[in-house]
mmCIF file of C-alpha atoms and ligand atoms in Angstrom:
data_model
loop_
_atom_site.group_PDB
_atom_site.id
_atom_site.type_symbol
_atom_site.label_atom_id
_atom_site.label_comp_id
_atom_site.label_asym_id
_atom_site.label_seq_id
_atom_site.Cartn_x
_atom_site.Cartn_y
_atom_site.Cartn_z
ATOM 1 C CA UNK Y 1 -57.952 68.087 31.432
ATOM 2 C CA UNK Y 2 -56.386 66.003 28.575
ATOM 3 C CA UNK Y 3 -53.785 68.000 27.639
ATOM 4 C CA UNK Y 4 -52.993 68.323 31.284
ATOM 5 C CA UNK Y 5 -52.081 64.512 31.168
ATOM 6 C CA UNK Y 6 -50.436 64.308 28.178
ATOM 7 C CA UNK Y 7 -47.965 67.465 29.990
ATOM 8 C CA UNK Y 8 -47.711 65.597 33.232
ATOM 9 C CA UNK Y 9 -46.657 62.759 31.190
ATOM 10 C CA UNK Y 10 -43.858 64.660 29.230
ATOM 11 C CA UNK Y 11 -42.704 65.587 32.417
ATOM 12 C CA UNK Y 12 -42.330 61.974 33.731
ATOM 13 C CA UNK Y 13 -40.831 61.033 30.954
ATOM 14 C CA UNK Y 14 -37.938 63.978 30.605
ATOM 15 C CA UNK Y 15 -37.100 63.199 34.214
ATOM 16 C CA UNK Y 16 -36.791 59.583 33.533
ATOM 17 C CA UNK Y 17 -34.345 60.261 30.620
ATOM 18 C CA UNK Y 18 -32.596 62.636 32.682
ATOM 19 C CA UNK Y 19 -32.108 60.247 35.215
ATOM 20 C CA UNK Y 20 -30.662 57.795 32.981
ATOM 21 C CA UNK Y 21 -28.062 59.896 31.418
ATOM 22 C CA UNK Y 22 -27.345 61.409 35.150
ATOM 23 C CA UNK Y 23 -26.682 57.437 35.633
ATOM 24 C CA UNK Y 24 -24.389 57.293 32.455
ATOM 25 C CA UNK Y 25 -22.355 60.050 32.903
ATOM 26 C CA UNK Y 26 -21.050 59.716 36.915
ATOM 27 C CA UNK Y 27 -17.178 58.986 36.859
ATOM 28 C CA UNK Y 28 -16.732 55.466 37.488
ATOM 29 C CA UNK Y 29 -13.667 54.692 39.490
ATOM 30 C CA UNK Y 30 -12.001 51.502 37.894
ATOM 31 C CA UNK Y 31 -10.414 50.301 40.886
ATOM 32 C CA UNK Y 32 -13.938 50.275 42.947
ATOM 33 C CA UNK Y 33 -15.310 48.451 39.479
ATOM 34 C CA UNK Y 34 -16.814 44.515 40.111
ATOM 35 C CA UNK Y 35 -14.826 42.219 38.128
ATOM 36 C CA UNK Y 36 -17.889 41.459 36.035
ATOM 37 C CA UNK Y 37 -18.562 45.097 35.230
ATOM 38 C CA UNK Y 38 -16.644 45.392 32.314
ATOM 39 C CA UNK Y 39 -18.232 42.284 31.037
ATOM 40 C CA UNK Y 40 -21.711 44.449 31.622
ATOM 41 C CA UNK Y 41 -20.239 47.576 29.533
ATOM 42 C CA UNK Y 42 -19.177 45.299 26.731
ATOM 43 C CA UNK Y 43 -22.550 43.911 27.006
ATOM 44 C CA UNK Y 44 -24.397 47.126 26.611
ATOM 45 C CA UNK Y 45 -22.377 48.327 23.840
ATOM 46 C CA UNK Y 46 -22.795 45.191 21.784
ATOM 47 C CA UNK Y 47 -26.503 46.196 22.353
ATOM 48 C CA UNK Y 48 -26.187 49.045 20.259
ATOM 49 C CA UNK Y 49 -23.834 47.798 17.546
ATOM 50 C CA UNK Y 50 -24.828 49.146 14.179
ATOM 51 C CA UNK Y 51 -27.489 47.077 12.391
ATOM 52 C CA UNK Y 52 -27.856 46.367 8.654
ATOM 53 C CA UNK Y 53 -30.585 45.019 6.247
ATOM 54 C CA UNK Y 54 -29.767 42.100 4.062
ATOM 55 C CA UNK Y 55 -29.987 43.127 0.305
ATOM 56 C CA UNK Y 56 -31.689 39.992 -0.148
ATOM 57 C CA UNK Y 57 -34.242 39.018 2.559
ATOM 58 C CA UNK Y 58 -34.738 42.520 3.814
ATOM 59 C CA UNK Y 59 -33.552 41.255 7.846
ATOM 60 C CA UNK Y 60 -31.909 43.479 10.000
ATOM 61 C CA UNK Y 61 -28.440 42.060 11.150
ATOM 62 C CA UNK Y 62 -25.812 43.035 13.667
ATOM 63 C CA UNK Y 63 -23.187 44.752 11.590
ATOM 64 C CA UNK Y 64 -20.137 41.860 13.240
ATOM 65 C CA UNK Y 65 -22.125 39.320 11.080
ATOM 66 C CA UNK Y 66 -22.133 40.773 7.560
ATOM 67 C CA UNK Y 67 -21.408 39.166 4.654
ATOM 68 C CA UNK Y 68 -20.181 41.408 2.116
ATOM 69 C CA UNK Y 69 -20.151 41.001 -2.084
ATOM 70 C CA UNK Y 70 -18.766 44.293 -3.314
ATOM 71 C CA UNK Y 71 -20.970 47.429 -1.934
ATOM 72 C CA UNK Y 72 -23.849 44.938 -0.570
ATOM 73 C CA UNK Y 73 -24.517 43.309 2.465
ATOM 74 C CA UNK Y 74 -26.399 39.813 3.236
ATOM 75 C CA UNK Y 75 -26.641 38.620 6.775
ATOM 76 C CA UNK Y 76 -25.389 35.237 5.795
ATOM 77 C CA UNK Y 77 -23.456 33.446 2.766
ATOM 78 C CA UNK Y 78 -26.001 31.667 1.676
ATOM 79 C CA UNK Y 79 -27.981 34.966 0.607
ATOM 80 C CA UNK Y 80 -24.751 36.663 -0.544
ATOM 81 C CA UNK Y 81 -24.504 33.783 -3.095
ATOM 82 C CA UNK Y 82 -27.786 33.613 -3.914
ATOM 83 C CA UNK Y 83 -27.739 37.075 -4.688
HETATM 84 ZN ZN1 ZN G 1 -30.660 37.547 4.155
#
């Protein structure tokens, strides 16, 4: 009975992602766009900008705010000259 769960669950979830991508991927006229909806696209890729780990504190940083000495990264200039 479990294991039927757990499947029933998979199943929920696949359709869920599914529906997203469905959701994604439908042609979006530009002229029938909001004014604000490119602000919303430019907000949902900045959500997934790449992220990278300060060589000295170990935090995870948006990629935009690097600081970089040679081949390392800090997330701010007082770690890069710390360093
Ligand atoms: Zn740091």
């Amino acid at each position: 009975m479990r294991a039927l769960m757990w499947l029933l669950l998979a199943v929920l979830v696949i359709f869920a992602l599914r529906k997203k991508n469905q959701s994604r991927s439908t042609p979006v006229n530009p002229a029938q766009m909001r004014p604000d909806a490119a602000d919303d696209m430019a907000n949902s890729t900045a959500d997934i900008e790449t992220m990278l780990c300060c060589e000295r504190c170990q935090v995870y940083f948006p990629a935009s705010e690097a600081v970089m000495r040679g081949e390392k990264v800090y997330c701010c200039t007082a770690h890069a000259d710390q360093a």
